[in-house]
Short mmCIF file of C-alpha atoms in Angstrom, two decimals:
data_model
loop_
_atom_site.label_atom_id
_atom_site.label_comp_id
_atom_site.label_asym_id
_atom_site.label_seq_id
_atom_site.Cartn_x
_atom_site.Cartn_y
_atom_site.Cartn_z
CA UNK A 21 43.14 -26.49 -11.71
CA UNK A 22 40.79 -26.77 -15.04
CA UNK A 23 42.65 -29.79 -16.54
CA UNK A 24 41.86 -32.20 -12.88
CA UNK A 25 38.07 -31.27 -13.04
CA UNK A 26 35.41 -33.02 -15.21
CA UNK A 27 34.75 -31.19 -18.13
CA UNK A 28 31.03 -29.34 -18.64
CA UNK A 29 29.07 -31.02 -21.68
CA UNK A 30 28.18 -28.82 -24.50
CA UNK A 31 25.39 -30.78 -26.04
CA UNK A 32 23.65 -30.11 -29.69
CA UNK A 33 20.24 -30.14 -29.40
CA UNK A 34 19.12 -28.65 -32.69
CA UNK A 35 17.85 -31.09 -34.42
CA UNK A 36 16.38 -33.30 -31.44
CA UNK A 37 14.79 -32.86 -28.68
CA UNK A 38 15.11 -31.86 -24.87
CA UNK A 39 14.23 -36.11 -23.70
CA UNK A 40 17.15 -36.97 -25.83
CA UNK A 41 19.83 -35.05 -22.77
CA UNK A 42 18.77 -38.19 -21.02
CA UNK A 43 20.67 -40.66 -23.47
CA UNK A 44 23.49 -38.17 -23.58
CA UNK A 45 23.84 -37.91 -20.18
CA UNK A 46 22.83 -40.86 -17.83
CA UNK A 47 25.42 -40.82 -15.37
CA UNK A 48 24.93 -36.67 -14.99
CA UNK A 49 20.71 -37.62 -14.31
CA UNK A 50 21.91 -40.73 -11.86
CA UNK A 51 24.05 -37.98 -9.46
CA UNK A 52 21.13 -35.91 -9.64
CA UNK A 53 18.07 -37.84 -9.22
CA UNK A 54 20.56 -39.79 -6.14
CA UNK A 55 21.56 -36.56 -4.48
CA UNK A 56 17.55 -35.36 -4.80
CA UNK A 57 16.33 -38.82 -3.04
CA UNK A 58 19.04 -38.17 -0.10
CA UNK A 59 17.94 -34.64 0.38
CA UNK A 60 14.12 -34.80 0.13
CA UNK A 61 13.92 -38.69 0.95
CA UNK A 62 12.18 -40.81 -1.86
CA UNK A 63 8.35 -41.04 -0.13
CA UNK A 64 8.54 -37.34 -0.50
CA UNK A 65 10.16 -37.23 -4.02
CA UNK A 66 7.02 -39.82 -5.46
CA UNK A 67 4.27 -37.30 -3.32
CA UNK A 68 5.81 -34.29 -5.46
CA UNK A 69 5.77 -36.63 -8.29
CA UNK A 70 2.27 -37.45 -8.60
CA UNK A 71 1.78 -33.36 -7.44
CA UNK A 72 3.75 -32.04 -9.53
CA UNK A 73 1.92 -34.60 -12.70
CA UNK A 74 -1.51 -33.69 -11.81
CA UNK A 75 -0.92 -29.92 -12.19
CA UNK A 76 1.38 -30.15 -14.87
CA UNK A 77 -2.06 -31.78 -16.67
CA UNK A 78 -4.00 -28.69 -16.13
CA UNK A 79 -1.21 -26.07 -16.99
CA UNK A 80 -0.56 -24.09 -20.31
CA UNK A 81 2.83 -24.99 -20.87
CA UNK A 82 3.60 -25.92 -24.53
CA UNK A 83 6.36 -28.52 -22.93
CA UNK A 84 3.98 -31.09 -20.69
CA UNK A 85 4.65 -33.53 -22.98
CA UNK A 86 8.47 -33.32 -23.29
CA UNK A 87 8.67 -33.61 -19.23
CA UNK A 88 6.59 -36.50 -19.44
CA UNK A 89 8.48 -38.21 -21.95
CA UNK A 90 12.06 -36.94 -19.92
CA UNK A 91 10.14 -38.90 -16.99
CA UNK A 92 9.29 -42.01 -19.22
CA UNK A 93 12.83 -42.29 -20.41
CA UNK A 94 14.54 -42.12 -16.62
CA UNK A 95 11.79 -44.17 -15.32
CA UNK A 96 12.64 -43.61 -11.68
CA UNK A 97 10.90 -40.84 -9.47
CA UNK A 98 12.04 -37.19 -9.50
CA UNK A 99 12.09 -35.95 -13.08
CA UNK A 100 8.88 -34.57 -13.16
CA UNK A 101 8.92 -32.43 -9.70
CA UNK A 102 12.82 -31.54 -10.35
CA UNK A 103 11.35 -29.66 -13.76
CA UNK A 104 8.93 -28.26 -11.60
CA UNK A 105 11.24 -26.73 -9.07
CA UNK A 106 12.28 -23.10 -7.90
CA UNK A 107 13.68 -23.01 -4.76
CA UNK A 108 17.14 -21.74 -5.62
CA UNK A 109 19.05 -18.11 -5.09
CA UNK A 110 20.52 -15.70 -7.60
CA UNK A 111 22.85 -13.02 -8.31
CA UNK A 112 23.12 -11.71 -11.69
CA UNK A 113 23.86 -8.47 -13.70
CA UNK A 114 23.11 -6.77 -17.52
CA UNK A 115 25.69 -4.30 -17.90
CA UNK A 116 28.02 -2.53 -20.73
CA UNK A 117 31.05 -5.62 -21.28
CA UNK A 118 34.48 -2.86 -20.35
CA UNK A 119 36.38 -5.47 -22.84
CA UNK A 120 34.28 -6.58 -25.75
CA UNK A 121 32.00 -4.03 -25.95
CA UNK A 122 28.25 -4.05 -25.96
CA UNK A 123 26.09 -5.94 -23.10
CA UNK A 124 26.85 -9.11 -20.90
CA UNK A 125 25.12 -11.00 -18.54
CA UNK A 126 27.23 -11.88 -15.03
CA UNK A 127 25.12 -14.61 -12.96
CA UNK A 128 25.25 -17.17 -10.65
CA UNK A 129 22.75 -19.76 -9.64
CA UNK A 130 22.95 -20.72 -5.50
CA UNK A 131 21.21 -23.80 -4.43
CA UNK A 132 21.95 -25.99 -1.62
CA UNK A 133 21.30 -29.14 -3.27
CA UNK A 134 24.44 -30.71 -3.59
CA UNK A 135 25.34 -32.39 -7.17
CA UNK A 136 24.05 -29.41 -9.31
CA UNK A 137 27.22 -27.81 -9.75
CA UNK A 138 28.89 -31.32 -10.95
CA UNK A 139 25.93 -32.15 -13.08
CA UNK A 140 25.60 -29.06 -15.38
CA UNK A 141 25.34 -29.48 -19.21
CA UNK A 142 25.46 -26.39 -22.16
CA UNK A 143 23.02 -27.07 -24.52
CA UNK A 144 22.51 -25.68 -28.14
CA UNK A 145 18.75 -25.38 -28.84
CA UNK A 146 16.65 -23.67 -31.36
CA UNK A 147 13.57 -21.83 -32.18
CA UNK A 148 11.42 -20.34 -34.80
CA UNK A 149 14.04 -16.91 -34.06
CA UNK A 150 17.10 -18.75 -34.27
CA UNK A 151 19.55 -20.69 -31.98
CA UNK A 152 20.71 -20.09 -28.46
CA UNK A 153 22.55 -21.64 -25.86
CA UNK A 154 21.16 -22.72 -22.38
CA UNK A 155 23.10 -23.71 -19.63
CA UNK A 156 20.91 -26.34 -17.27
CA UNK A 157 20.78 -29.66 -15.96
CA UNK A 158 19.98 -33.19 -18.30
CA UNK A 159 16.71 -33.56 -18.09
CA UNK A 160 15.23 -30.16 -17.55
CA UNK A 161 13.01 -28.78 -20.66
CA UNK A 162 12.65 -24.89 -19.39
CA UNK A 163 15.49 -22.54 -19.64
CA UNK A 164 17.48 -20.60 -16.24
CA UNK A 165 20.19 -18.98 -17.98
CA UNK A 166 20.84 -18.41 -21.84
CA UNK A 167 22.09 -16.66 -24.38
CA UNK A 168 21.99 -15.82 -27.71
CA UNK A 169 24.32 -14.40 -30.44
CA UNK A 170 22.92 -11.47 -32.03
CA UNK A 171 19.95 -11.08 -29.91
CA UNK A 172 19.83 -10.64 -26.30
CA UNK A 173 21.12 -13.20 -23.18
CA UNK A 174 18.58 -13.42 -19.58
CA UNK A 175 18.65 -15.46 -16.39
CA UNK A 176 15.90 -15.61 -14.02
CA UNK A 177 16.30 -14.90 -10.16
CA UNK A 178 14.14 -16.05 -7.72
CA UNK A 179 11.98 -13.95 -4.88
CA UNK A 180 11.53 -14.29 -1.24
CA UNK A 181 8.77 -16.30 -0.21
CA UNK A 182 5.27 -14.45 0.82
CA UNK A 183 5.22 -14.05 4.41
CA UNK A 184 2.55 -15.85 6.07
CA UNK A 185 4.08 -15.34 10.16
CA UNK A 186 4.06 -18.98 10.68
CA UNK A 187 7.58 -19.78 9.35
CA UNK A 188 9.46 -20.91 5.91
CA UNK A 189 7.49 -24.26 5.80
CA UNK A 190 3.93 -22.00 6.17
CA UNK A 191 5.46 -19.81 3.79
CA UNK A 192 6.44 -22.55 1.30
CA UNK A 193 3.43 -24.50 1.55
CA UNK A 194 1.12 -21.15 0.99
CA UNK A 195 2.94 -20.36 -1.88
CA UNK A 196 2.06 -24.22 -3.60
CA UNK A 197 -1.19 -23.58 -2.81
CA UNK A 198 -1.82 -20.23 -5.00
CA UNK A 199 0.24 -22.08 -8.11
CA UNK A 200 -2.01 -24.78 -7.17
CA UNK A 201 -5.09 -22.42 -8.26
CA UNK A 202 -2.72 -21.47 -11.52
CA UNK A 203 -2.99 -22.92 -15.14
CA UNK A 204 -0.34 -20.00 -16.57
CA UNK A 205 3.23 -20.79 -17.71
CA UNK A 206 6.08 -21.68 -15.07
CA UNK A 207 8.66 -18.48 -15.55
CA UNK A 208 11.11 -21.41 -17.02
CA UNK A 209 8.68 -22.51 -19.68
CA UNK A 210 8.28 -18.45 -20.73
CA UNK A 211 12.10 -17.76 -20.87
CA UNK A 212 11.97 -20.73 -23.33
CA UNK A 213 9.52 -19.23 -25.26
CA UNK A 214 11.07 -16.45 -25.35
CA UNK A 215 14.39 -17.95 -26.16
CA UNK A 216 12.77 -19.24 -29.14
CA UNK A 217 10.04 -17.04 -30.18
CA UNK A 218 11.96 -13.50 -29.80
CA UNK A 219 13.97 -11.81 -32.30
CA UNK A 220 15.16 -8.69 -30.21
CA UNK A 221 15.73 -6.61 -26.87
CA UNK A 222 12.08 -5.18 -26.59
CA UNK A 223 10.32 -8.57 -27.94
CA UNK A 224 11.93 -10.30 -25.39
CA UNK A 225 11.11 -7.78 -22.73
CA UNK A 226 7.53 -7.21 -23.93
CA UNK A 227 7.00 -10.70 -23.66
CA UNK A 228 8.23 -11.42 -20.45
CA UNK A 229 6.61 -8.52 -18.81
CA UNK A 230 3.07 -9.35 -19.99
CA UNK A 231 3.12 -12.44 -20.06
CA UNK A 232 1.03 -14.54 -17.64
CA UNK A 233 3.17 -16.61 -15.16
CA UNK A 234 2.62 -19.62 -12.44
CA UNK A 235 4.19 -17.41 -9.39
CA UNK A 236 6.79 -14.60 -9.43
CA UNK A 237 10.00 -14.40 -10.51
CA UNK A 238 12.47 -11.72 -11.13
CA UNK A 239 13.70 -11.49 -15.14
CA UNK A 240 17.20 -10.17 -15.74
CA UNK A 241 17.98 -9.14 -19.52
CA UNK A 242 20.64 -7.77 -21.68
CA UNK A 243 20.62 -6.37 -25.43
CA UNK A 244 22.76 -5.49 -27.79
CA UNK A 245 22.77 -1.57 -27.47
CA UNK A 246 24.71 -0.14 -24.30
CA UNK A 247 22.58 0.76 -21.86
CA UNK A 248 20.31 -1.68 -23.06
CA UNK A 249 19.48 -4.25 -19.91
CA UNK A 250 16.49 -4.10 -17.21
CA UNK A 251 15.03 -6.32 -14.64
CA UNK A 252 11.75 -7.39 -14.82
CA UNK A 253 10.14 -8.03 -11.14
CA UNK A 254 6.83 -10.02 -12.19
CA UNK A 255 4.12 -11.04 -10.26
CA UNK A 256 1.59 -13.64 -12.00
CA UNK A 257 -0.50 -10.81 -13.37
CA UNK A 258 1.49 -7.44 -13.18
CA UNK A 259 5.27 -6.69 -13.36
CA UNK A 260 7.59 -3.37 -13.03
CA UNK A 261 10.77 -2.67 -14.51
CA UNK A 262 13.90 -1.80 -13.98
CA UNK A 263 16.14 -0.53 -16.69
CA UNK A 264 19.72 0.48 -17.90
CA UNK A 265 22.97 -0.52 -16.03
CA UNK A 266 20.91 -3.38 -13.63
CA UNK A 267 21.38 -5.81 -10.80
CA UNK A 268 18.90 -8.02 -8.87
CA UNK A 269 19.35 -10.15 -6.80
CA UNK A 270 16.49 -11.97 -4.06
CA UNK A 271 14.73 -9.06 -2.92
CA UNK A 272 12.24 -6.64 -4.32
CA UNK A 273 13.37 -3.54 -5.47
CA UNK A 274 10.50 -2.09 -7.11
CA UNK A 275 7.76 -3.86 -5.72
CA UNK A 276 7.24 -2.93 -1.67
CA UNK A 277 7.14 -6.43 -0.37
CA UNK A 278 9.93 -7.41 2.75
CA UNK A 279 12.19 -10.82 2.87
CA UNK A 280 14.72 -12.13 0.74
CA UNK A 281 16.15 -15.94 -0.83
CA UNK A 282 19.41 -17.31 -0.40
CA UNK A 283 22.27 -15.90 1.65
CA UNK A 284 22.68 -12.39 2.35
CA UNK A 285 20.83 -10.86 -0.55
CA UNK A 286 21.15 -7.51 -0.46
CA UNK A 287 24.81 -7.62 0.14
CA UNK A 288 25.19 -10.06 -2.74
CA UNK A 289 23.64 -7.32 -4.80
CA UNK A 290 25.39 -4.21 -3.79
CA UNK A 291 29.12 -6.70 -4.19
CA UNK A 292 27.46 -6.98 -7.97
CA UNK A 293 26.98 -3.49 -8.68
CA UNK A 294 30.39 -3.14 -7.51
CA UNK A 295 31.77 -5.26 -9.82
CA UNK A 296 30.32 -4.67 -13.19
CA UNK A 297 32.77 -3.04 -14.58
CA UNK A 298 35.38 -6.23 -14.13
CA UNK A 299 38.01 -7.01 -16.96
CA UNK A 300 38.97 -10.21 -16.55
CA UNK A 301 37.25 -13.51 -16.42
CA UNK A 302 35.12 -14.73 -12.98
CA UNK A 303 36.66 -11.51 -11.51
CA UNK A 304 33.57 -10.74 -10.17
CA UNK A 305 32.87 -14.20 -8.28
CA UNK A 306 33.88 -13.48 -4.92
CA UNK A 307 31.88 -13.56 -1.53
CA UNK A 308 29.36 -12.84 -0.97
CA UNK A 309 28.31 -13.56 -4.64
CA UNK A 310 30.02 -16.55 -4.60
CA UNK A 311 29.02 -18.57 -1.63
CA UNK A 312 28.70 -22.20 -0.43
CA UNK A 313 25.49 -22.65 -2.08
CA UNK A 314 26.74 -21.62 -5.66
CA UNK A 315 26.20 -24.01 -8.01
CA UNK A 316 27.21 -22.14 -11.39
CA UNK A 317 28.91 -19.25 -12.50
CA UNK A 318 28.07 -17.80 -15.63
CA UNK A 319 29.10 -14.71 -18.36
CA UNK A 320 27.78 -13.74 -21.83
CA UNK A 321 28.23 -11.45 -24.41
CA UNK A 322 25.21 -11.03 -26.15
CA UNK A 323 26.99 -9.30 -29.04
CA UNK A 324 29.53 -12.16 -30.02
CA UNK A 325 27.86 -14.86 -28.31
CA UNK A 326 31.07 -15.40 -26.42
CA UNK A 327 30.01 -17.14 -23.04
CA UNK A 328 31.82 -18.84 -19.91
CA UNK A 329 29.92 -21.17 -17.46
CA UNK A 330 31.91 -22.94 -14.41
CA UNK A 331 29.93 -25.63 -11.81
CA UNK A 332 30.47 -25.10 -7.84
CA UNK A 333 29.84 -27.47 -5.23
CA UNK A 334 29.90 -26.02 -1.72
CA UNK A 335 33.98 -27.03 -1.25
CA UNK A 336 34.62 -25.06 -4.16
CA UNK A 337 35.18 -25.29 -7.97
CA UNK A 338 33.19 -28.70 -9.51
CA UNK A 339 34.16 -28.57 -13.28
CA UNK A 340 36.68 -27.03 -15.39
CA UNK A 341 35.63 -23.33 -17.02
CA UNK A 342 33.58 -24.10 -20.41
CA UNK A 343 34.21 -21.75 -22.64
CA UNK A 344 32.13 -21.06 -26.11
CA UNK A 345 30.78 -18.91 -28.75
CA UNK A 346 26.48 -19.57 -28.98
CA UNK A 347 25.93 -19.89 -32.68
#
């Protein structure tokens, strides 16, 4: 099945910079950007645009400029508000590796934007702590899912939407308006700082727990040690964690709030913690982890660097299994 799918790229980034994915991928940013205009039409792709510019103006993040420079180089609408966006669904796992031995990081990424699973890229980056490798889409300067060799690997999930009784778009819309308010870091600009800036377990941790963020987000992290993994549910402000043998999914666990993302989150999370202890490869992607909204599969050993990544459309596999060792 691998050798009739498109391969995924594994891009060096070290000694340039995130704009350049846009040269080395063009056709990857064309599928997106296309498949983005079809689902949210393009009147409401330029709207977020110019949204999406004015508060990135205002906000903290040390990587404005290399968004607005991505934008610049594709020079077509959609760059900017697909950097800005978090509307997808999560299942993912820190837990002792049965085979290898110390900690690795099971995930997948659901989204129902079609293209994303076809468009996925592996790209080595580095940082004043060393290098890592982030698995993410050409054109997109925070980090999702990573890992690196040596020091620790983390994916972010997302959390239901706050409840507002007047449906998902009421919901949606109230939750644009408190980021609105917000000048702190969008949780993909933090991972990437701490994908750069952290040299261990607890940095990492510490840093992503105190750290002041846009709008939630739940953190999912593995170390070296056994044992040594938590998830961190964060609010902007405050955050509680989770540690040891961990799953999260879409729902909070340690905070008392109700709802949940995606399909059938709490299910998806109990079929994880079932499977943890799997031996061989993707054993652990099957329903309801893997759904039709799955868009990557991914699994990392944070103590070799040894990592796997696969894309998924809804009809089922989109490229062949990328296998590497983060450097």
């Amino acid at each position: 099945m691998n050798e009739s799918l498109p391969d995924i790229p594994l891009i060096d980034l070290r000694s340039r910079s995130t704009p350049h994915m846009v040269e080395a991928c063009p056709a990857l940013i064309d599928d997106i950007l296309e498949t983005a205009t079809r689902h949210y039409t393009r009147p409401g792709i330029q709207i977020a645009d110019v949204i999406s510019r004015h508060w990135l103006a205002r906000c903290n993040t040390p990587y404005k400029y290399e968004i607005a420079e991505i934008a610049r180089r594709v020079a077509r609408p959609g760059a900017t508000m697909l950097n800005l966006s978090f509307e997808w669904a999560c299942t993912t796992s820190a837990s002792e590796d049965p085979v290898a031995g110390g900690m690795r990081l099971l995930r997948t990424l659901d989204w129902p934007l079609a293209s994303l699973g076809r468009t996925l890229v592996a790209v080595i980056m580095t940082g004043r702590m060393g290098d890592y490798v982030s698995i993410t889409w050409p054109g997109f300067a925070g980090v999702l899912t990573a890992v690196a060799k040596g020091r620790f690997a983390v994916a972010i999930n997302q959390p239901p939407l706050v409840p507002t009784g007047f449906g998902r778009s009421a919901d949606w819309m109230a939750t644009r308006g408190r980021v609105w308010m917000r000048n702190a870091l969008p949780p993909a600009h933090l991972l990437r700082q701490v994908m750069e800036d952290c040299a261990s377990f607890d940095e990492a941790k510490e840093m992503l727990a105190r750290t002041p963020i846009a709008l939630p987000v739940f953190y999912t992290l593995a170390g070296l040690q056994p044992g040594q993994g938590c998830v961190i549910e964060r609010k902007p402000d405050s955050a509680r964690l989770r540690e040891g043998m961990v799953t999260a999914a879409n729902h909070w666990v340690d905070f008392n709030h109700p709802g949940d993302r995606g399909r059938r989150s709490e299910d998806r999370l109990a079929a994880m913690t079932e499977m943890t202890g799997v031996t061989q490869p993707f054993e652990w992607l099957v329903a309801p982890v893997l759904n039709p909204d799955t868009r990557l599969a991914f699994e990392a050993n944070t103590t070799t660097g040894a990592f796997r990544v696969q894309g998924w459309e809804s009809d089922g596999a989109a490229t062949s299994v990328l296998e590497g060792v983060a450097p």
